[in-house]
Amino acid sequence: MRLRTTAVAGALLLLTGCGAADMTQQASPFANARGAKTVTLSVQSWVGAQADAAVAEYLLEHELGYHVDTVQVDEVPAWDALSQGRVDAIMEDWGHPEQERRYVEEKKTIVRGGELGVTGHIGWFVPTYFAEQHPDVTDWKNLDRYAGLLRTAESGGKGQLLDGSPSYVTHDKALVKNLKLDYKVVFAGSEAAQITQIKQFAREKKPFLTYWYAPQWLFEKVPMTEVRLPPYREGCDADPAKVACGYPHTPLQKYLNADFARNGGEAARFLKNFRWTTEDQNEVALMIAEEKLPPGEAAKKWVDSHPSVWKEWLP
């Protein structure tokens, strides 16, 4: 996921839980620099994550006097980079139980940095104009009735389920198989490409079914209605191949390299304190993704207009 967003995604690769090169073998030039006030942030490839990182970077540099470096890394490789100390913090994680178990509980090379303040949710969505014409499409059991209307050249004889990047948190291939749906998952490749496709469908008032996530600024431009999947139950997604349930609502989390959490001084304390709302994140994300402001300019505009929020984060 997400605004998977995840929040520097959108404008970089659109940043927001959700694709980027594996950077785990490339140390940031500022990571672990001795005697210097530096911080290296991992930035995932969705605009919500870009918004998080942009505001954190701006405040670390302008209020606390740090140099901040950002590295774009896919979700799972970012955990490896964080464990190795190649980055100091992940600002927005949509839930990776295997990595949490390995690095937080067993190796203890990563520590929890607290909740971001935003709750993420992944799901399947159709445009609201289509849901209003066909209300029963919002129940997964009726999706096959509309597979013909949702076919594309990429999906062949099946209906298309549009996904973003294969690197995002997704169980969609397993869901289609295990729910026995007449659909094919088609990956757009990135959040940016997926948004472009959704906007094109919306301009032409065509029906579509897409993997999407909240919070995400695009809902303001293209209203979408969620399709009810089988309800999520704790553990129903434990075996990726057998998933037959929907996605949970996930309080998004921050994670810090354990050494940085102990020795990172004001920067570590600031990142632990960083906590904002969905509305805050969407405000910055919309400036980056839709108004095409550079992330630093979007961050400055938000910082200038919300001092009562961010001053609570300063150590």
Coordinates of N, CA, C and O in Angstrom, one line a residue, residues 133-295:
Q133 N -24.4 2.8 -10.6 CA -25.2 2.2 -11.7 C -25.5 0.7 -11.4 O -26.5 0.2 -11.7
H134 N -24.5 0.0 -10.7 CA -24.6 -1.4 -10.4 C -24.3 -1.6 -8.9 O -23.2 -2.1 -8.6
P135 N -25.1 -1.4 -8.0 CA -24.8 -1.4 -6.6 C -24.3 -2.8 -6.1 O -23.5 -2.9 -5.2
D136 N -24.7 -3.9 -6.8 CA -24.3 -5.2 -6.3 C -22.9 -5.5 -6.6 O -22.3 -6.5 -6.1
V137 N -22.2 -4.7 -7.4 CA -20.8 -4.9 -7.7 C -19.9 -4.7 -6.5 O -18.8 -5.2 -6.5
T138 N -20.4 -4.1 -5.5 CA -19.6 -3.8 -4.3 C -19.6 -5.1 -3.4 O -19.0 -5.0 -2.3
D139 N -20.1 -6.2 -3.8 CA -20.0 -7.5 -3.1 C -19.2 -8.4 -4.0 O -19.5 -8.6 -5.1
W140 N -18.0 -8.9 -3.4 CA -17.1 -9.7 -4.3 C -17.9 -10.9 -4.9 O -17.5 -11.3 -6.0
K141 N -18.9 -11.4 -4.3 CA -19.6 -12.6 -4.8 C -20.3 -12.3 -6.2 O -20.6 -13.2 -6.9
N142 N -20.4 -11.0 -6.5 CA -21.1 -10.6 -7.7 C -20.1 -10.1 -8.8 O -20.5 -9.7 -9.9
L143 N -18.8 -10.1 -8.5 CA -17.9 -9.5 -9.4 C -17.9 -10.3 -10.8 O -17.7 -9.6 -11.8
D144 N -18.0 -11.6 -10.8 CA -18.0 -12.3 -12.0 C -19.1 -11.8 -13.0 O -18.9 -12.0 -14.2
R145 N -20.2 -11.3 -12.5 CA -21.2 -10.8 -13.4 C -20.7 -9.6 -14.2 O -21.3 -9.4 -15.3
Y146 N -19.7 -9.0 -13.8 CA -19.2 -7.8 -14.5 C -17.8 -8.0 -15.1 O -17.2 -7.1 -15.6
A147 N -17.3 -9.3 -15.1 CA -16.0 -9.5 -15.7 C -15.9 -9.1 -17.1 O -14.9 -8.6 -17.6
G148 N -17.0 -9.3 -17.9 CA -17.0 -9.0 -19.3 C -16.8 -7.5 -19.5 O -16.1 -7.0 -20.4
L149 N -17.4 -6.7 -18.6 CA -17.3 -5.2 -18.7 C -15.9 -4.7 -18.3 O -15.5 -3.6 -18.7
L150 N -15.2 -5.5 -17.5 CA -13.9 -5.1 -17.0 C -12.7 -5.8 -17.7 O -11.6 -5.7 -17.3
R151 N -13.0 -6.4 -18.9 CA -11.9 -6.9 -19.6 C -11.1 -5.8 -20.3 O -11.6 -4.8 -20.7
T152 N -9.8 -6.1 -20.5 CA -8.9 -5.2 -21.2 C -8.0 -6.0 -22.1 O -8.0 -7.3 -22.0
A153 N -7.3 -5.4 -22.9 CA -6.3 -6.1 -23.8 C -5.3 -6.9 -23.0 O -4.8 -7.9 -23.3
E154 N -4.9 -6.3 -21.8 CA -3.9 -6.9 -20.9 C -4.5 -8.1 -20.2 O -3.8 -9.0 -19.8
S155 N -5.8 -8.1 -19.9 CA -6.4 -9.2 -19.1 C -6.9 -10.4 -20.0 O -7.4 -11.4 -19.4
G156 N -6.9 -10.2 -21.3 CA -7.4 -11.3 -22.1 C -8.9 -11.5 -22.0 O -9.7 -10.6 -21.9
G157 N -9.3 -12.8 -21.8 CA -10.7 -13.1 -21.7 C -11.3 -12.9 -20.3 O -12.4 -13.2 -20.1
K158 N -10.4 -12.5 -19.4 CA -10.9 -12.3 -18.0 C -11.1 -10.8 -17.7 O -10.6 -9.9 -18.4
G159 N -11.8 -10.6 -16.6 CA -11.8 -9.2 -16.1 C -10.5 -8.7 -15.6 O -9.7 -9.6 -15.1
Q160 N -10.2 -7.5 -15.6 CA -8.9 -6.9 -15.1 C -9.1 -6.4 -13.7 O -10.0 -5.7 -13.4
L161 N -8.1 -6.9 -12.8 CA -7.9 -6.3 -11.5 C -6.6 -5.6 -11.6 O -5.5 -6.2 -11.7
L162 N -6.6 -4.2 -11.6 CA -5.5 -3.4 -11.7 C -4.7 -3.2 -10.4 O -5.3 -2.7 -9.4
D163 N -3.4 -3.7 -10.4 CA -2.6 -3.5 -9.2 C -1.5 -2.5 -9.6 O -1.3 -2.2 -10.8
G164 N -0.7 -2.0 -8.6 CA 0.4 -1.1 -8.8 C 1.7 -1.7 -9.1 O 1.9 -2.2 -10.3
S165 N 2.5 -1.9 -8.1 CA 3.8 -2.5 -8.2 C 3.8 -3.9 -7.6 O 3.2 -4.0 -6.5
P166 N 4.4 -4.9 -8.1 CA 4.4 -6.2 -7.5 C 5.2 -6.2 -6.1 O 5.0 -7.1 -5.4
S167 N 5.9 -5.1 -5.9 CA 6.6 -5.0 -4.6 C 5.7 -4.6 -3.4 O 6.1 -4.6 -2.3
Y168 N 4.5 -4.1 -3.7 CA 3.6 -3.7 -2.7 C 3.1 -4.8 -1.9 O 3.1 -6.0 -2.3
V169 N 2.5 -4.6 -0.7 CA 1.8 -5.6 0.1 C 0.5 -5.9 -0.7 O -0.4 -5.1 -0.8
T170 N 0.5 -7.1 -1.2 CA -0.7 -7.5 -2.0 C -0.8 -9.0 -2.0 O 0.1 -9.8 -2.0
H171 N -2.1 -9.5 -1.8 CA -2.4 -10.9 -1.9 C -3.4 -11.1 -3.1 O -4.1 -12.1 -3.1
D172 N -3.4 -10.2 -4.0 CA -4.5 -10.2 -5.0 C -4.5 -11.5 -5.9 O -5.5 -12.0 -6.2
K173 N -3.3 -12.0 -6.3 CA -3.3 -13.2 -7.1 C -3.9 -14.4 -6.4 O -4.6 -15.1 -7.0
A174 N -3.5 -14.5 -5.1 CA -4.0 -15.6 -4.3 C -5.5 -15.4 -4.1 O -6.3 -16.4 -4.2
L175 N -6.0 -14.2 -3.9 CA -7.4 -13.9 -3.7 C -8.2 -14.3 -4.9 O -9.3 -14.9 -4.8
V176 N -7.7 -13.9 -6.1 CA -8.4 -14.2 -7.3 C -8.5 -15.7 -7.5 O -9.6 -16.3 -7.8
K177 N -7.4 -16.4 -7.2 CA -7.4 -17.9 -7.4 C -8.3 -18.5 -6.3 O -9.2 -19.4 -6.7
N178 N -8.2 -18.1 -5.1 CA -8.9 -18.9 -4.0 C -10.4 -18.5 -3.9 O -11.1 -19.3 -3.4
L179 N -10.7 -17.3 -4.4 CA -12.1 -17.0 -4.5 C -12.8 -17.4 -5.8 O -14.0 -17.2 -6.0
K180 N -11.9 -18.0 -6.7 CA -12.4 -18.6 -7.9 C -13.1 -17.5 -8.8 O -14.2 -17.7 -9.3
L181 N -12.4 -16.4 -8.9 CA -12.9 -15.3 -9.7 C -12.4 -15.3 -11.1 O -11.2 -15.6 -11.4
D182 N -13.2 -14.8 -12.0 CA -12.8 -14.8 -13.5 C -12.1 -13.5 -13.8 O -12.5 -12.7 -14.6
Y183 N -11.0 -13.3 -13.1 CA -10.2 -12.1 -13.2 C -8.7 -12.4 -13.3 O -8.2 -13.4 -12.9
K184 N -8.0 -11.4 -13.9 CA -6.5 -11.5 -14.0 C -5.9 -10.2 -13.4 O -6.4 -9.1 -13.7
V185 N -4.9 -10.4 -12.5 CA -4.2 -9.3 -11.9 C -3.3 -8.7 -12.9 O -2.4 -9.4 -13.5
V186 N -3.4 -7.4 -13.2 CA -2.5 -6.8 -14.2 C -1.8 -5.7 -13.4 O -2.4 -4.8 -12.8
F187 N -0.5 -5.7 -13.4 CA 0.3 -4.7 -12.7 C 0.7 -3.5 -13.6 O 1.2 -3.7 -14.7
A188 N 0.3 -2.3 -13.1 CA 0.7 -1.1 -13.8 C 2.2 -0.8 -13.7 O 2.7 -0.2 -14.6
G189 N 2.8 -1.3 -12.6 CA 4.2 -1.1 -12.4 C 4.7 -0.2 -11.4 O 5.7 -0.3 -10.8
S190 N 3.8 0.8 -11.1 CA 4.1 1.8 -10.1 C 2.9 2.5 -9.7 O 1.8 2.4 -10.4
E191 N 2.9 3.3 -8.6 CA 1.8 4.1 -8.2 C 1.4 5.1 -9.3 O 0.3 5.3 -9.6
A192 N 2.5 5.7 -9.8 CA 2.2 6.8 -10.8 C 1.5 6.2 -12.0 O 0.6 6.8 -12.5
A193 N 2.0 5.0 -12.5 CA 1.3 4.5 -13.7 C -0.1 4.0 -13.4 O -1.0 4.2 -14.2
Q194 N -0.3 3.5 -12.2 CA -1.7 3.1 -11.8 C -2.6 4.3 -11.7 O -3.7 4.3 -12.2
I195 N -2.1 5.4 -11.2 CA -2.9 6.6 -11.1 C -3.3 7.1 -12.5 O -4.4 7.6 -12.8
T196 N -2.3 7.1 -13.4 CA -2.5 7.5 -14.8 C -3.6 6.7 -15.4 O -4.5 7.2 -16.1
Q197 N -3.6 5.4 -15.2 CA -4.6 4.5 -15.8 C -6.0 4.8 -15.2 O -7.0 4.8 -15.9
I198 N -6.0 5.0 -13.8 CA -7.3 5.2 -13.2 C -7.9 6.5 -13.7 O -9.1 6.6 -14.0
K199 N -7.1 7.6 -13.8 CA -7.6 8.9 -14.3 C -8.1 8.7 -15.7 O -9.1 9.4 -16.1
Q200 N -7.4 7.9 -16.5 CA -7.9 7.8 -17.9 C -9.2 7.1 -17.9 O -10.1 7.5 -18.7
F201 N -9.4 6.0 -17.2 CA -10.7 5.4 -17.1 C -11.8 6.3 -16.6 O -12.9 6.4 -17.2
A202 N -11.4 7.1 -15.6 CA -12.4 8.1 -15.0 C -12.8 9.1 -16.1 O -14.0 9.5 -16.2
R203 N -11.9 9.7 -16.8 CA -12.2 10.7 -17.8 C -13.2 10.1 -18.9 O -14.1 10.8 -19.3
E204 N -13.0 8.8 -19.2 CA -13.9 8.2 -20.2 C -15.1 7.5 -19.6 O -15.9 6.9 -20.3
K205 N -15.2 7.7 -18.2 CA -16.4 7.1 -17.5 C -16.5 5.6 -17.7 O -17.6 5.0 -17.8
K206 N -15.3 4.9 -17.9 CA -15.3 3.5 -18.0 C -15.3 2.8 -16.7 O -14.7 3.3 -15.7
P207 N -15.8 1.6 -16.6 CA -15.7 0.8 -15.3 C -14.3 0.3 -15.2 O -13.6 0.0 -16.1
F208 N -13.9 0.1 -13.9 CA -12.6 -0.5 -13.6 C -12.7 -1.1 -12.2 O -13.5 -0.7 -11.4
L209 N -11.8 -2.1 -12.0 CA -11.6 -2.7 -10.6 C -10.2 -2.6 -10.3 O -9.3 -3.0 -11.1
T210 N -9.8 -2.0 -9.2 CA -8.4 -1.7 -8.9 C -8.1 -2.0 -7.4 O -8.9 -1.8 -6.5
Y211 N -6.9 -2.5 -7.2 CA -6.3 -2.5 -5.9 C -6.0 -1.1 -5.6 O -5.4 -0.4 -6.4
W212 N -6.4 -0.6 -4.4 CA -6.0 0.7 -4.0 C -6.0 0.8 -2.5 O -6.1 -0.2 -1.8
Y213 N -5.7 1.9 -1.9 CA -5.4 2.0 -0.5 C -5.8 3.4 0.0 O -5.7 4.4 -0.8
A214 N -6.1 3.5 1.3 CA -6.4 4.7 1.9 C -5.5 4.8 3.2 O -5.2 3.8 3.8
P215 N -5.0 6.0 3.5 CA -5.3 7.3 2.8 C -4.6 7.5 1.5 O -3.5 7.0 1.3
Q216 N -5.2 8.2 0.6 CA -4.7 8.5 -0.7 C -5.4 9.7 -1.3 O -6.6 9.7 -1.4
W217 N -4.6 10.7 -1.7 CA -5.2 11.9 -2.3 C -6.1 11.7 -3.5 O -7.0 12.5 -3.8
L218 N -5.9 10.6 -4.2 CA -6.7 10.4 -5.5 C -8.2 10.3 -5.3 O -9.0 10.6 -6.1
F219 N -8.6 9.8 -4.1 CA -10.0 9.7 -3.8 C -10.7 11.1 -3.9 O -11.9 11.1 -4.2
E220 N -10.0 12.2 -3.7 CA -10.6 13.5 -3.9 C -10.8 13.8 -5.3 O -11.7 14.7 -5.7
K221 N -10.1 13.2 -6.2 CA -10.2 13.5 -7.7 C -11.0 12.5 -8.4 O -11.8 12.8 -9.3
V222 N -10.9 11.2 -8.0 CA -11.7 10.1 -8.5 C -12.4 9.4 -7.4 O -11.8 8.5 -6.8
P223 N -13.6 9.7 -7.1 CA -14.3 9.0 -6.0 C -14.5 7.5 -6.3 O -14.8 7.1 -7.5
M224 N -14.1 6.7 -5.4 CA -14.1 5.2 -5.5 C -14.9 4.6 -4.4 O -14.8 5.1 -3.3
T225 N -15.5 3.5 -4.6 CA -16.2 2.7 -3.6 C -15.6 1.3 -3.4 O -15.3 0.7 -4.4
E226 N -15.4 0.9 -2.2 CA -14.8 -0.3 -1.9 C -15.7 -1.5 -2.2 O -16.9 -1.5 -1.8
V227 N -15.1 -2.6 -2.7 CA -15.8 -3.8 -2.9 C -15.6 -4.7 -1.6 O -14.4 -4.8 -1.1
R228 N -16.6 -5.2 -1.0 CA -16.5 -6.0 0.2 C -16.0 -7.4 -0.1 O -16.6 -8.2 -0.7
L229 N -14.8 -7.6 0.4 CA -14.1 -8.9 0.3 C -14.5 -9.7 1.5 O -15.0 -9.1 2.5
P230 N -14.3 -11.0 1.6 CA -14.5 -11.8 2.8 C -13.8 -11.1 4.0 O -12.6 -10.6 3.8
P231 N -14.4 -10.9 5.1 CA -13.8 -10.1 6.2 C -12.5 -10.7 6.7 O -12.2 -11.9 6.7
Y232 N -11.6 -9.7 7.0 CA -10.3 -10.1 7.6 C -10.5 -10.6 9.0 O -11.2 -10.1 9.8
R233 N -9.7 -11.7 9.3 CA -9.6 -12.2 10.6 C -8.2 -12.4 10.9 O -7.4 -12.7 10.0
E234 N -7.8 -12.2 12.2 CA -6.4 -12.4 12.6 C -5.9 -13.7 12.1 O -6.4 -14.8 12.4
G235 N -4.8 -13.7 11.3 CA -4.1 -14.9 10.9 C -4.7 -15.5 9.6 O -4.1 -16.4 9.0
C236 N -5.7 -14.8 9.0 CA -6.2 -15.4 7.7 C -5.3 -15.2 6.6 O -5.5 -15.8 5.5
D237 N -4.3 -14.3 6.7 CA -3.3 -14.1 5.7 C -2.0 -14.7 6.0 O -0.9 -14.3 5.4
A238 N -1.9 -15.6 7.0 CA -0.7 -16.1 7.4 C 0.1 -16.9 6.3 O 1.3 -16.9 6.2
D239 N -0.7 -17.7 5.5 CA -0.1 -18.4 4.4 C -0.5 -17.7 3.1 O -1.6 -17.7 2.7
P240 N 0.5 -17.0 2.5 CA 0.2 -16.1 1.3 C -0.5 -16.9 0.2 O -1.3 -16.3 -0.5
A241 N -0.2 -18.2 0.1 CA -0.8 -18.9 -1.0 C -2.3 -19.3 -0.8 O -3.0 -19.6 -1.7
K242 N -2.7 -19.2 0.5 CA -4.1 -19.7 0.9 C -5.0 -18.5 1.2 O -6.1 -18.7 1.7
V243 N -4.5 -17.3 1.0 CA -5.3 -16.1 1.5 C -6.7 -16.1 0.7 O -6.7 -16.2 -0.5
A244 N -7.8 -16.0 1.5 CA -9.1 -15.9 0.9 C -9.9 -14.8 1.7 O -11.1 -14.9 1.8
C245 N -9.2 -13.9 2.3 CA -9.9 -12.8 3.1 C -9.4 -11.4 2.6 O -8.4 -11.3 1.9
G246 N -10.1 -10.4 3.0 CA -9.7 -9.1 2.7 C -8.5 -8.6 3.5 O -7.9 -9.4 4.3
Y247 N -8.2 -7.3 3.4 CA -7.1 -6.7 4.0 C -7.5 -6.1 5.3 O -8.6 -5.5 5.5
P248 N -6.6 -6.0 6.3 CA -6.9 -5.4 7.6 C -6.8 -3.9 7.5 O -6.3 -3.3 6.5
H249 N -7.3 -3.2 8.6 CA -7.0 -1.8 8.8 C -5.8 -1.7 9.7 O -5.7 -2.3 10.7
T250 N -4.7 -1.1 9.2 CA -3.4 -1.2 9.8 C -2.9 0.2 10.3 O -2.7 1.1 9.5
P251 N -2.8 0.4 11.6 CA -2.1 1.6 12.1 C -0.7 1.6 11.6 O 0.1 0.7 11.9
L252 N -0.3 2.6 10.7 CA 1.0 2.6 10.1 C 2.1 2.9 11.2 O 1.9 3.7 12.0
Q253 N 3.2 2.2 11.0 CA 4.3 2.3 12.0 C 5.6 2.8 11.5 O 5.9 2.8 10.3
K254 N 6.4 3.4 12.4 CA 7.7 3.8 12.1 C 8.7 2.8 12.7 O 8.4 2.3 13.8
Y255 N 9.8 2.7 12.1 CA 10.9 1.8 12.6 C 12.2 2.5 12.5 O 12.5 3.2 11.5
L256 N 13.1 2.2 13.6 CA 14.4 2.9 13.6 C 15.5 1.8 13.7 O 15.2 0.7 14.3
N257 N 16.6 2.0 13.1 CA 17.8 1.2 13.4 C 18.1 1.2 14.9 O 18.0 2.3 15.5
A258 N 18.4 0.1 15.5 CA 18.5 0.0 16.9 C 19.6 0.9 17.4 O 19.5 1.6 18.4
D259 N 20.8 1.0 16.7 CA 21.9 1.8 17.2 C 21.5 3.3 17.0 O 21.8 4.1 17.9
F260 N 20.8 3.6 16.0 CA 20.4 5.0 15.8 C 19.4 5.4 16.9 O 19.4 6.5 17.4
A261 N 18.5 4.5 17.2 CA 17.5 4.8 18.3 C 18.2 5.1 19.6 O 17.8 6.0 20.4
R262 N 19.3 4.4 19.9 CA 20.1 4.6 21.1 C 20.9 5.8 21.1 O 21.1 6.6 22.1
N263 N 21.6 6.1 19.9 CA 22.6 7.1 19.9 C 22.3 8.3 18.9 O 23.2 9.1 18.7
G264 N 21.1 8.3 18.4 CA 20.8 9.3 17.4 C 20.3 10.6 18.0 O 20.0 11.5 17.2
G265 N 20.4 10.8 19.3 CA 20.1 12.1 19.9 C 18.8 12.7 19.5 O 17.7 12.0 19.5
E266 N 18.8 14.0 19.3 CA 17.6 14.7 19.0 C 16.9 14.2 17.8 O 15.6 14.2 17.7
A267 N 17.6 13.8 16.8 CA 17.0 13.3 15.5 C 16.1 12.0 15.8 O 15.0 11.9 15.4
A268 N 16.7 11.1 16.6 CA 15.9 9.9 17.0 C 14.7 10.2 17.8 O 13.6 9.7 17.6
R269 N 14.9 11.1 18.7 CA 13.7 11.5 19.6 C 12.6 12.2 18.7 O 11.4 12.0 18.9
F270 N 13.1 13.1 17.8 CA 12.1 13.8 16.9 C 11.3 12.8 16.1 O 10.1 12.9 16.0
L271 N 12.0 11.8 15.5 CA 11.3 10.8 14.6 C 10.3 9.9 15.4 O 9.3 9.6 14.9
K272 N 10.7 9.6 16.7 CA 9.8 8.9 17.5 C 8.5 9.7 17.8 O 7.4 9.2 17.9
N273 N 8.7 11.0 18.0 CA 7.6 11.9 18.3 C 6.7 12.3 17.1 O 5.6 12.8 17.3
F274 N 7.3 12.1 15.9 CA 6.6 12.5 14.7 C 5.2 11.7 14.6 O 5.2 10.5 14.5
R275 N 4.2 12.4 14.6 CA 2.8 11.8 14.5 C 1.8 12.8 14.0 O 1.6 13.8 14.6
W276 N 1.2 12.5 12.9 CA 0.3 13.4 12.3 C -1.0 12.7 11.8 O -1.1 11.4 12.0
T277 N -1.9 13.4 11.3 CA -3.2 12.8 10.9 C -3.2 12.5 9.4 O -2.4 12.9 8.6
T278 N -4.2 11.7 9.0 CA -4.5 11.4 7.6 C -4.7 12.7 6.8 O -4.2 12.9 5.7
E279 N -5.4 13.7 7.4 CA -5.6 15.0 6.8 C -4.3 15.7 6.5 O -4.1 16.3 5.5
D280 N -3.4 15.7 7.5 CA -2.1 16.3 7.4 C -1.4 15.7 6.2 O -0.8 16.4 5.3
Q281 N -1.3 14.4 6.2 CA -0.6 13.7 5.2 C -1.1 13.9 3.8 O -0.4 14.2 2.8
N282 N -2.4 13.9 3.7 CA -3.1 14.1 2.4 C -2.8 15.5 1.9 O -2.7 15.8 0.7
E283 N -2.8 16.5 2.8 CA -2.6 17.9 2.4 C -1.2 18.0 1.7 O -1.1 18.7 0.6
V284 N -0.2 17.4 2.3 CA 1.2 17.5 1.7 C 1.2 16.6 0.4 O 1.8 17.0 -0.6
A285 N 0.6 15.4 0.5 CA 0.7 14.5 -0.7 C 0.0 15.2 -1.9 O 0.5 15.0 -3.0
L286 N -1.1 15.8 -1.7 CA -1.8 16.5 -2.8 C -1.0 17.6 -3.4 O -1.0 17.7 -4.7
M287 N -0.3 18.3 -2.6 CA 0.6 19.4 -3.2 C 1.7 18.7 -4.0 O 2.1 19.3 -5.1
I288 N 2.3 17.6 -3.6 CA 3.3 17.0 -4.3 C 2.8 16.3 -5.6 O 3.4 16.5 -6.7
A289 N 1.8 15.5 -5.5 CA 1.3 14.7 -6.6 C 0.5 15.5 -7.6 O 0.6 15.3 -8.8
E290 N -0.4 16.3 -7.1 CA -1.4 17.0 -8.0 C -0.9 18.4 -8.4 O -1.0 18.8 -9.6
E291 N -0.4 19.1 -7.4 CA 0.0 20.5 -7.7 C 1.5 20.5 -8.2 O 2.0 21.6 -8.7
K292 N 2.1 19.4 -8.2 CA 3.5 19.2 -8.7 C 4.5 20.1 -8.0 O 5.5 20.5 -8.6
L293 N 4.3 20.4 -6.7 CA 5.3 21.1 -6.0 C 6.5 20.1 -5.6 O 6.2 19.0 -5.3
P294 N 7.7 20.6 -5.6 CA 8.8 19.8 -5.1 C 8.5 19.4 -3.6 O 7.9 20.2 -2.9
P295 N 8.9 18.2 -3.2 CA 8.5 17.8 -1.8 C 9.0 18.8 -0.8 O 8.2 19.1 0.2

